[in-house]
XYZ file of C-alpha atoms in Angstrom:
681
model
C 60.357 83.909 129.565
C 59.706 87.193 127.786
C 56.139 88.350 128.235
C 54.551 90.542 125.615
C 51.561 92.119 127.345
C 48.922 94.437 125.999
C 46.706 97.226 127.218
C 43.439 95.642 128.280
C 41.482 98.147 126.212
C 43.250 97.045 123.007
C 42.589 93.375 123.598
C 38.968 94.025 124.509
C 38.583 95.784 121.178
C 39.213 92.417 119.509
C 37.836 89.994 122.095
C 34.852 91.835 123.592
C 32.414 90.109 121.246
C 34.062 86.669 121.148
C 34.874 84.293 123.967
C 37.411 81.445 124.152
C 36.154 78.154 125.655
C 38.306 75.364 127.010
C 38.002 73.660 123.644
C 39.226 76.785 121.847
C 35.792 77.273 120.298
C 34.565 80.772 119.568
C 30.977 81.744 120.150
C 29.137 84.999 119.841
C 28.737 87.214 122.906
C 25.851 89.655 122.551
C 26.533 93.312 123.028
C 24.226 95.531 125.029
C 23.582 98.988 123.694
C 25.253 101.732 125.711
C 23.738 105.071 126.554
C 25.236 107.941 124.607
C 27.830 109.393 126.966
C 29.995 111.270 124.479
C 28.869 114.700 125.653
C 31.241 114.304 128.583
C 34.089 114.611 126.062
C 32.781 117.723 124.309
C 31.749 121.310 124.869
C 28.587 122.421 123.089
C 28.984 125.631 121.104
C 26.577 127.776 119.123
C 24.484 126.095 116.464
C 25.507 122.536 115.667
C 29.138 122.974 116.677
C 30.998 121.020 119.337
C 34.483 121.437 120.747
C 36.609 118.392 121.551
C 37.894 118.527 125.147
C 41.063 116.646 124.219
C 42.443 118.578 121.234
C 40.155 121.674 121.311
C 39.188 121.162 117.662
C 35.796 122.672 116.743
C 33.581 120.336 114.689
C 30.462 121.044 112.668
C 27.786 118.364 112.778
C 27.147 117.807 116.453
C 27.836 114.803 118.637
C 27.776 112.346 115.730
C 30.868 113.855 114.115
C 32.543 114.102 117.524
C 32.154 110.338 117.933
C 33.934 109.684 114.653
C 36.576 112.249 115.636
C 37.218 110.472 118.954
C 37.103 107.006 117.399
C 40.104 107.923 115.235
C 38.555 105.999 112.369
C 38.936 107.602 108.895
C 35.220 107.954 108.286
C 32.730 110.697 107.551
C 35.587 112.948 106.464
C 36.408 113.773 110.100
C 40.025 114.293 111.143
C 40.969 111.864 113.956
C 41.760 113.291 117.389
C 45.483 113.134 118.098
C 45.197 113.626 121.856
C 42.274 111.428 122.886
C 43.037 108.687 125.418
C 42.979 105.068 124.234
C 40.275 104.089 126.703
C 37.994 106.834 125.341
C 38.686 105.778 121.751
C 37.801 102.159 122.557
C 34.658 103.237 124.382
C 33.455 105.392 121.489
C 34.242 102.684 118.961
C 32.150 100.217 120.935
C 29.268 102.722 120.893
C 29.564 103.159 117.134
C 29.782 99.392 116.682
C 26.694 98.842 118.855
C 24.811 101.423 116.800
C 25.511 99.444 113.645
C 24.513 96.082 115.176
C 20.907 94.791 115.120
C 19.209 94.761 118.554
C 19.499 91.482 120.454
C 16.309 90.592 122.272
C 16.819 86.990 123.325
C 18.394 86.353 126.694
C 21.899 85.010 126.303
C 22.780 81.484 127.457
C 26.275 79.998 127.162
C 26.241 77.567 124.242
C 27.488 73.983 124.365
C 30.832 73.139 122.741
C 30.769 73.829 119.039
C 32.110 72.128 115.988
C 34.091 72.408 113.672
C 37.452 73.327 115.289
C 38.775 76.803 116.063
C 40.507 77.382 112.751
C 37.544 76.398 110.590
C 36.242 78.891 108.021
C 33.735 81.335 109.458
C 31.099 80.176 106.980
C 31.154 76.648 108.515
C 30.750 77.705 112.137
C 27.587 76.626 113.921
C 25.972 79.253 116.195
C 23.348 77.653 118.601
C 21.374 80.814 119.396
C 21.152 82.591 116.061
C 23.067 82.656 112.767
C 25.939 85.133 112.621
C 25.568 88.281 110.595
C 28.179 89.557 108.167
C 29.675 91.839 110.819
C 30.258 88.886 113.158
C 31.981 86.835 110.497
C 34.138 89.772 109.393
C 35.213 90.605 112.951
C 36.127 87.000 113.658
C 38.115 86.660 110.440
C 40.039 89.870 111.049
C 40.757 88.878 114.651
C 42.066 85.476 113.590
C 44.265 87.153 110.998
C 45.822 89.308 113.727
C 46.229 86.397 116.156
C 47.624 83.885 113.690
C 50.146 86.278 112.142
C 51.221 87.866 115.465
C 50.321 91.366 114.351
C 50.471 94.237 116.799
C 46.924 95.210 117.780
C 47.954 98.875 117.386
C 47.941 98.254 113.623
C 44.155 98.566 113.867
C 44.705 102.291 114.482
C 46.685 102.715 111.276
C 44.918 104.822 108.616
C 46.077 102.431 105.890
C 44.353 99.539 107.687
C 41.008 101.334 107.527
C 41.593 102.529 103.981
C 42.176 98.908 103.024
C 38.913 97.760 104.633
C 36.971 100.611 103.014
C 38.402 99.759 99.597
C 37.503 96.080 99.966
C 33.971 96.947 101.083
C 33.448 99.072 97.972
C 34.380 96.135 95.742
C 31.235 94.313 96.820
C 30.505 90.558 96.599
C 32.848 88.447 94.534
C 36.011 90.316 95.480
C 38.967 87.929 95.394
C 41.668 88.856 97.884
C 45.082 88.932 96.215
C 48.332 88.064 97.889
C 50.746 91.018 98.061
C 52.949 90.892 94.973
C 56.271 92.407 94.100
C 54.414 94.082 91.251
C 52.583 96.283 93.763
C 55.747 96.778 95.747
C 57.378 98.155 92.611
C 54.380 100.381 91.910
C 54.342 101.896 95.394
C 58.106 102.371 95.342
C 57.721 104.139 92.001
C 55.043 106.426 93.476
C 57.329 107.344 96.377
C 60.182 108.001 93.965
C 57.949 110.411 92.036
C 57.142 112.237 95.270
C 60.863 112.466 95.942
C 61.403 114.001 92.518
C 58.906 116.744 93.377
C 60.635 117.356 96.702
C 64.041 117.550 95.009
C 62.851 120.654 93.184
C 62.717 122.610 96.447
C 66.279 121.582 97.323
C 67.529 124.102 94.772
C 66.189 126.873 97.028
C 66.081 125.400 100.515
C 68.893 122.897 100.394
C 68.619 119.708 102.467
C 70.123 117.806 105.373
C 71.482 114.263 105.248
C 70.839 112.345 108.467
C 73.106 109.387 109.236
C 72.124 107.097 112.115
C 74.117 104.036 113.132
C 73.145 101.013 115.198
C 74.840 97.798 116.270
C 72.588 94.736 116.386
C 72.871 91.634 118.569
C 75.285 90.090 116.072
C 77.633 93.100 116.339
C 76.759 94.258 112.850
C 77.014 98.002 112.257
C 73.974 99.217 110.321
C 73.724 102.782 108.999
C 70.507 104.428 107.843
C 70.619 107.474 105.594
C 67.676 109.884 105.295
C 67.221 113.265 103.628
C 65.301 116.113 105.248
C 63.929 119.336 103.760
C 61.032 121.622 104.795
C 58.297 119.689 102.989
C 59.199 116.214 104.292
C 61.812 113.599 105.169
C 62.765 110.756 102.854
C 64.445 107.502 103.778
C 67.330 107.011 101.355
C 68.890 103.639 102.155
C 70.234 101.294 104.813
C 73.766 99.907 104.674
C 75.463 97.056 106.525
C 78.815 98.679 107.302
C 80.077 95.957 109.631
C 83.113 95.117 107.577
C 84.425 98.659 107.378
C 82.804 100.797 110.088
C 86.199 101.405 111.711
C 87.937 101.771 108.363
C 88.003 105.510 107.683
C 88.679 105.108 103.963
C 85.758 102.728 103.365
C 83.429 104.806 105.502
C 84.467 107.929 103.616
C 83.701 106.204 100.315
C 80.241 105.328 101.623
C 79.457 108.925 102.580
C 80.908 110.137 99.274
C 78.484 107.882 97.408
C 75.504 109.168 99.407
C 76.529 112.778 98.790
C 76.783 112.006 95.085
C 73.301 110.402 95.148
C 71.750 113.540 96.651
C 73.940 116.134 94.940
C 76.636 118.099 96.768
C 75.156 121.395 95.620
C 71.926 120.647 97.530
C 73.418 119.583 100.857
C 73.712 122.197 103.605
C 74.624 119.890 106.483
C 75.100 116.276 107.509
C 73.790 115.284 110.931
C 75.506 112.309 112.536
C 74.893 110.618 115.861
C 77.587 109.883 118.423
C 78.426 106.538 116.821
C 80.608 108.356 114.297
C 82.632 110.390 116.818
C 85.802 108.339 116.529
C 85.627 107.258 112.903
C 87.342 110.318 111.401
C 84.460 110.783 108.947
C 83.764 114.344 110.155
C 87.278 115.468 109.225
C 86.962 113.836 105.827
C 83.710 115.663 105.087
C 84.950 119.045 106.310
C 88.157 118.765 104.293
C 86.571 117.583 101.050
C 83.249 119.449 101.008
C 83.906 123.093 101.781
C 80.268 124.227 101.811
C 78.802 121.334 103.857
C 78.469 121.549 107.639
C 78.776 118.545 109.934
C 76.466 118.807 112.938
C 75.670 116.639 115.961
C 72.198 115.222 116.500
C 70.506 117.713 118.835
C 68.051 115.176 120.214
C 70.803 112.762 121.118
C 72.748 115.491 122.934
C 69.627 116.579 124.820
C 68.977 112.982 125.814
C 72.507 112.787 127.227
C 71.717 115.868 129.345
C 68.609 114.135 130.716
C 70.578 110.953 131.286
C 73.152 112.839 133.350
C 70.364 114.601 135.254
C 68.970 111.192 136.228
C 72.378 110.088 137.555
C 72.450 112.836 140.184
C 72.096 110.940 143.470
C 68.859 112.389 144.797
C 67.214 112.319 141.341
C 68.222 108.689 140.874
C 66.781 107.805 144.275
C 63.546 109.620 143.415
C 63.211 107.647 140.161
C 63.903 104.354 141.957
C 61.230 105.067 144.577
C 58.702 106.026 141.907
C 59.440 102.762 140.088
C 58.638 100.781 143.241
C 55.124 102.227 143.056
C 54.684 101.747 139.305
C 55.930 98.140 139.340
C 53.518 97.233 142.105
C 50.570 98.872 140.335
C 51.261 97.535 136.835
C 51.908 93.978 137.991
C 48.648 93.685 139.958
C 45.519 93.662 137.832
C 43.013 94.601 140.581
C 45.194 97.507 141.677
C 45.647 98.728 138.100
C 41.907 98.458 137.456
C 41.174 100.495 140.567
C 43.751 103.122 139.639
C 42.352 103.557 136.141
C 38.879 103.816 137.608
C 40.019 106.646 139.862
C 42.044 108.432 137.176
C 39.476 108.112 134.399
C 41.652 105.690 132.435
C 44.850 107.719 132.718
C 48.190 106.107 133.561
C 50.691 107.154 136.209
C 53.639 106.523 133.895
C 54.479 107.413 130.299
C 56.924 105.771 127.944
C 59.284 107.997 126.031
C 61.552 107.487 123.071
C 64.491 106.811 125.405
C 64.968 105.530 128.921
C 65.829 108.994 130.262
C 62.827 110.613 128.622
C 60.611 107.875 130.077
C 61.971 108.583 133.551
C 61.038 112.252 133.563
C 57.754 111.881 131.670
C 56.715 109.251 134.214
C 57.607 111.510 137.128
C 55.440 114.199 135.533
C 52.513 111.800 135.223
C 52.930 110.549 138.769
C 52.975 114.090 140.128
C 49.742 114.887 138.256
C 48.086 111.831 139.798
C 49.525 112.390 143.293
C 46.170 112.941 145.024
C 44.474 109.995 143.299
C 47.413 107.701 143.993
C 47.376 108.500 147.693
C 43.603 108.161 147.768
C 43.716 104.749 146.080
C 45.914 103.200 148.757
C 43.509 104.440 151.435
C 40.128 103.877 149.790
C 37.727 101.110 150.974
C 38.028 99.234 147.658
C 41.736 98.729 148.282
C 41.688 95.900 150.804
C 43.128 92.705 149.346
C 46.633 94.114 148.948
C 46.920 96.000 152.246
C 49.282 93.579 153.956
C 51.581 92.863 151.048
C 55.162 94.061 151.678
C 55.181 95.873 148.329
C 51.954 97.631 149.249
C 53.385 98.808 152.556
C 56.491 100.105 150.766
C 54.326 102.045 148.319
C 52.306 103.631 151.117
C 55.468 104.669 152.927
C 56.854 106.299 149.786
C 53.590 108.073 148.966
C 53.391 109.508 152.488
C 56.989 110.747 152.358
C 57.050 114.517 151.757
C 60.739 114.377 150.810
C 59.859 112.020 147.956
C 57.265 114.402 146.545
C 59.642 117.382 146.884
C 62.199 115.391 144.879
C 59.563 114.568 142.241
C 58.611 118.235 141.960
C 62.249 119.317 141.601
C 63.005 116.606 139.047
C 60.044 117.679 136.940
C 60.973 121.356 137.233
C 64.564 120.939 136.048
C 63.790 118.390 133.313
C 60.785 120.091 131.719
C 62.843 122.917 130.072
C 65.068 120.295 128.420
C 62.081 118.161 127.409
C 60.532 121.248 125.821
C 63.627 121.778 123.667
C 63.648 118.081 122.808
C 60.033 118.278 121.613
C 60.770 121.286 119.411
C 63.747 119.699 117.672
C 62.118 116.263 117.267
C 59.138 117.226 115.122
C 60.930 116.848 111.799
C 60.375 120.540 111.049
C 63.193 123.085 110.552
C 64.372 124.042 114.036
C 67.945 125.173 113.451
C 66.872 128.818 113.805
C 65.333 128.330 117.238
C 67.557 125.885 119.111
C 69.963 128.590 120.303
C 67.154 130.588 121.906
C 65.457 127.465 123.248
C 68.634 126.359 125.017
C 69.142 129.853 126.442
C 65.607 129.819 127.845
C 66.075 126.313 129.257
C 69.215 127.347 131.124
C 67.478 130.475 132.424
C 64.524 128.395 133.672
C 66.837 126.151 135.679
C 68.706 129.173 137.060
C 65.446 130.830 138.107
C 64.158 127.683 139.807
C 67.329 127.365 141.881
C 67.824 131.087 142.465
C 68.029 130.421 146.206
C 70.212 127.328 145.935
C 73.420 128.028 144.032
C 74.901 124.595 144.730
C 72.072 122.705 143.057
C 71.959 125.221 140.219
C 75.640 124.656 139.543
C 75.213 120.870 139.369
C 72.591 121.014 136.618
C 73.851 124.089 134.774
C 77.303 122.481 134.489
C 75.717 119.409 132.889
C 73.832 121.575 130.378
C 76.790 123.848 129.604
C 79.200 120.955 129.090
C 76.958 119.216 126.578
C 75.814 122.433 124.879
C 79.285 123.921 124.452
C 81.275 120.733 123.835
C 78.825 118.671 121.784
C 75.641 120.396 120.678
C 76.607 123.960 119.811
C 77.378 124.542 116.133
C 78.266 127.699 114.174
C 75.278 126.891 111.982
C 72.993 127.198 115.029
C 74.441 130.606 115.861
C 74.125 131.859 112.270
C 70.533 130.623 112.092
C 69.694 132.441 115.335
C 71.240 135.661 113.977
C 69.103 135.403 110.817
C 65.904 134.515 112.697
C 63.740 137.695 112.643
C 62.011 136.797 115.923
C 65.449 136.893 117.584
C 67.152 139.623 115.568
C 64.446 142.217 116.234
C 63.658 141.218 119.821
C 65.045 143.912 122.158
C 65.023 141.480 125.101
C 67.550 139.142 123.458
C 70.946 139.695 125.067
C 73.125 137.221 123.164
C 73.023 138.713 119.651
C 76.544 140.138 119.771
C 77.947 136.725 120.733
C 76.506 135.270 117.515
C 78.294 137.536 115.076
C 81.627 135.729 114.945
C 80.012 132.379 114.126
C 77.648 134.091 111.677
C 80.556 135.544 109.712
C 82.336 132.162 109.702
C 79.259 130.564 108.196
C 79.003 133.280 105.530
C 82.622 132.727 104.537
C 81.971 128.992 104.211
C 78.815 129.376 102.114
C 80.153 132.337 100.101
C 83.820 131.319 99.653
C 84.812 133.912 96.987
C 84.847 137.703 97.047
C 82.551 137.792 94.013
C 79.892 135.881 95.923
C 80.311 138.174 98.930
C 79.960 141.362 96.930
C 77.650 143.853 98.663
C 77.027 141.388 101.513
C 78.009 143.954 104.168
C 75.395 146.431 102.948
C 72.781 143.687 102.836
C 73.529 142.653 106.419
C 73.106 146.304 107.462
C 69.784 146.507 105.602
C 68.548 143.403 107.438
C 69.719 144.301 110.946
C 68.354 147.854 110.648
C 65.048 146.638 109.147
C 65.436 148.763 106.010
C 63.610 148.243 102.714
C 61.107 145.380 102.695
C 62.407 144.201 106.065
C 60.723 147.195 107.648
C 57.313 147.009 105.983
C 54.295 146.399 108.196
C 53.655 142.903 106.815
C 57.248 141.861 107.528
C 57.134 143.234 111.072
C 53.812 141.541 111.804
C 55.104 138.200 110.507
C 58.368 138.136 112.497
C 56.960 135.907 115.228
C 54.142 134.171 113.372
C 55.802 132.866 110.197
C 58.614 130.317 109.999
C 61.986 132.076 109.561
C 62.705 130.444 106.198
C 59.348 131.469 104.764
C 59.749 134.975 106.217
C 62.999 135.429 104.319
C 61.449 134.064 101.147
C 58.626 136.601 101.366
C 60.420 139.705 102.641
C 64.133 139.242 101.918
C 64.252 140.732 98.407
C 66.070 143.839 99.665
C 69.108 141.622 100.361
C 69.119 138.981 97.587
C 72.473 137.318 98.370
C 71.800 137.192 102.092
C 68.282 135.992 101.300
C 69.549 132.914 99.456
C 71.927 132.083 102.312
C 69.290 132.668 104.989
C 66.697 130.439 103.319
C 69.175 127.561 102.979
C 70.297 127.832 106.602
C 66.883 128.337 108.199
C 65.278 125.486 106.240
C 67.266 122.777 108.045
C 66.459 120.444 110.908
C 68.887 119.987 113.758
C 67.999 116.453 114.728
C 67.509 113.024 113.279
C 65.701 111.810 116.350
C 62.242 112.082 114.834
C 62.941 109.178 112.458
C 61.210 106.012 113.647
C 63.852 103.438 114.451
C 62.442 100.106 113.335
C 65.767 98.391 113.388
C 64.216 94.911 113.227
C 63.224 95.694 109.640
C 66.812 96.483 108.732
C 68.137 93.540 110.692
C 65.950 91.290 108.558
C 67.089 93.079 105.432
C 70.779 92.555 106.150
C 70.503 88.930 107.249
C 73.584 87.359 105.681
C 71.939 84.113 104.527
C 69.400 85.763 102.256
C 69.836 85.310 98.550
C 70.081 88.207 96.131
C 66.377 88.211 95.198
C 65.269 88.168 98.819
C 67.630 91.022 99.649
C 66.391 93.139 96.745
C 62.769 92.662 97.827
C 63.589 93.516 101.436
C 65.484 96.603 100.308
C 62.342 97.745 98.511
C 60.159 96.836 101.492
C 62.355 98.854 103.850
C 62.322 101.814 101.456
C 58.526 101.737 101.099
C 57.839 101.032 104.783
C 60.016 103.827 106.128
C 58.894 106.424 103.603
C 55.219 105.690 104.208
C 55.769 106.193 107.940
C 57.845 109.335 107.442
C 55.237 110.759 105.078
C 52.520 110.206 107.667
C 54.574 111.956 110.363
C 53.848 115.315 108.742
C 50.130 115.065 109.488
C 50.365 113.619 113.010
C 49.814 115.923 115.971
C 51.303 113.688 118.655
C 54.009 114.253 121.232
C 57.216 113.434 119.311
C 59.095 112.294 122.417
C 56.392 110.079 123.962
C 55.190 106.670 122.836
C 51.489 106.187 122.328
C 51.449 103.087 124.522
C 53.285 102.165 127.677
C 56.386 100.031 127.218
C 55.628 97.179 129.563
C 59.120 95.758 129.187
C 60.635 98.901 130.714
C 62.092 99.173 134.196
C 59.004 101.134 135.248
C 56.958 97.938 134.935
C 59.035 94.819 134.331
C 60.206 93.170 137.537
C 62.472 90.519 135.993
C 65.984 91.845 135.407
C 67.263 89.235 132.952
C 64.417 87.787 130.907
C 65.454 84.900 128.695
C 64.439 84.506 125.038
C 61.382 82.361 124.379
C 59.150 81.224 121.618
C 56.586 83.659 120.314
C 53.526 82.259 122.098
C 55.391 82.123 125.407
C 55.698 85.912 125.255
C 51.970 86.177 125.900
C 52.324 84.585 129.352
C 48.776 83.841 130.550
C 47.216 86.107 127.953
C 45.490 83.388 125.983
C 44.177 81.844 129.192
C 42.343 85.048 130.089
C 45.011 86.443 132.432
C 46.292 89.975 132.678
C 46.700 91.596 129.253
C 47.807 94.941 130.560
C 50.759 95.724 128.410
C 52.141 95.843 124.938
C 55.210 97.131 123.059
C 54.644 94.462 120.475
C 56.978 95.609 117.724
C 60.303 95.337 119.497
C 59.513 92.283 121.597
C 57.477 90.116 119.307
C 59.920 89.615 116.449
C 62.969 87.705 117.572
C 66.113 87.082 115.593
C 64.665 83.703 114.586
C 61.606 85.196 112.888
C 63.340 85.166 109.512
C 60.233 84.622 107.416
C 58.419 87.701 108.605
C 57.846 88.845 105.025
C 57.052 85.381 103.771
C 60.296 85.048 101.811
């Protein structure tokens, strides 16, 4: 049985004011007003200003605006906090909700069984103590909508969810809820297409990157997603079922040719492909037929391989396994987890990342931060019921082992430089000009850490060098580093001379004729010697504070040909990893038994869904390599090795009976291959 668990705080958000009886009858549970405790999350500044302790944002308007900031609700014109913990958000929301509710003076008594049945309209429910107010009815209706349609509770944090509720509220009484129609799907798709048209205008100057990501589903179908990235944003282009010709070089080449024609060859600077395409021959086809287009590896994927190989080193692997013994025990025992969160202020000892390897090292970081509290928990008076369990004894032995903690510290120290690079290249922003320097700093950090242990240094530096030199390094990265003013004019940079050969190769590719290269040597000299506008005070002050592409746009007029080349190179991403992989959407879209109309609608849905998410990525200030919620199906929590498929309700386990609702990861687990009618088609 596959269990789909949830964070207790998320479930309480929906169930805190409603209780389930044995007869599946809902009755109202009164809420007691809480004392205002939000000052513990803020620092009071001069006047009416407060500073959020999570994101350090300064807000005008006092504690009231801080509450809306921490609640992450799009109200009062306050930007939501991107770093606040979920437990704090839920706590603040309950305070705001209690403020809006009328005071309850009568003492609560459990009501007798009610009638009509559970799924009756809210207007027909009988409440023994007092009639429900509009808020009660609305909350119940929304909760039932989530439960009945198996919607991830995290959807309640989506800005569009709150915009929808606000819009409905403004309509007033008499509003008739429509069913989503293809008419609106066409309208939204048209709006996105208009936004794309505006973005296409910048491609003339900045160029763009095509990102191709492939995936094989559980039916061995090869699906390829194509997206287009430029400085202002990323657009999802289309998804293709390439199962019938993925290993056919000619057919695959025709597919890429069609995408290049859609975007325009003159706009494309590079095509980023993941490792799935390594043996298809498509790279050779592109390099031979498109002289000015570069083919680059996905930086994030290569960095993840480095982390994966780090985790396979014997002592690192043993450290991860021991840490997982602790996390599995904690996250599969509700009383223990409750006690831990009480001691840590709601913080977790593990974190889920975008890949298994990232999760491993992020979790080790979290565990190291909570080392003292973890050890204290297993020795505190409140921890009594689990003392004699074999798992508990194992955890205590591990936590008291100094060798284990030394291994955790080392693992964190050698992985953090790579995680830092991964974060930088996974934001969706142009990073091609910085990856060379970032990798150099990462290697230097590992060398410095193991300065007294050459054997260990060699193990990890060999892993980094092999993947950097053989897979990740690209002439485009070297050229971008050479043109980056923060690198070019930094006297401490030692690798500039090693970049020149690749830089000249890139120039020859982008400026293939002698006419195009006229005066380029003098312009390179003007740039490297900081002559003309390159040497003005504004240009010098902006070298480290302005993005390289924008710097060239503002101060590169003294070298016009080199300026055009520099802007196109420095405006590119070096990773496709930031794109949210909701492969279940595409699996539904390519289901072979769908008719033509269904497929067309799903194509539009996928286009709209992905572009709305990608558009919102620009404004989010979250960690791009960490998931917002813990993946409770991961090996850091899940004890069963081979869970078998089950019906949807079975995935809740004892959730509906009031058992442990500690985990989630709803999206990937909740929609099985049999959920064909997810879009109601």
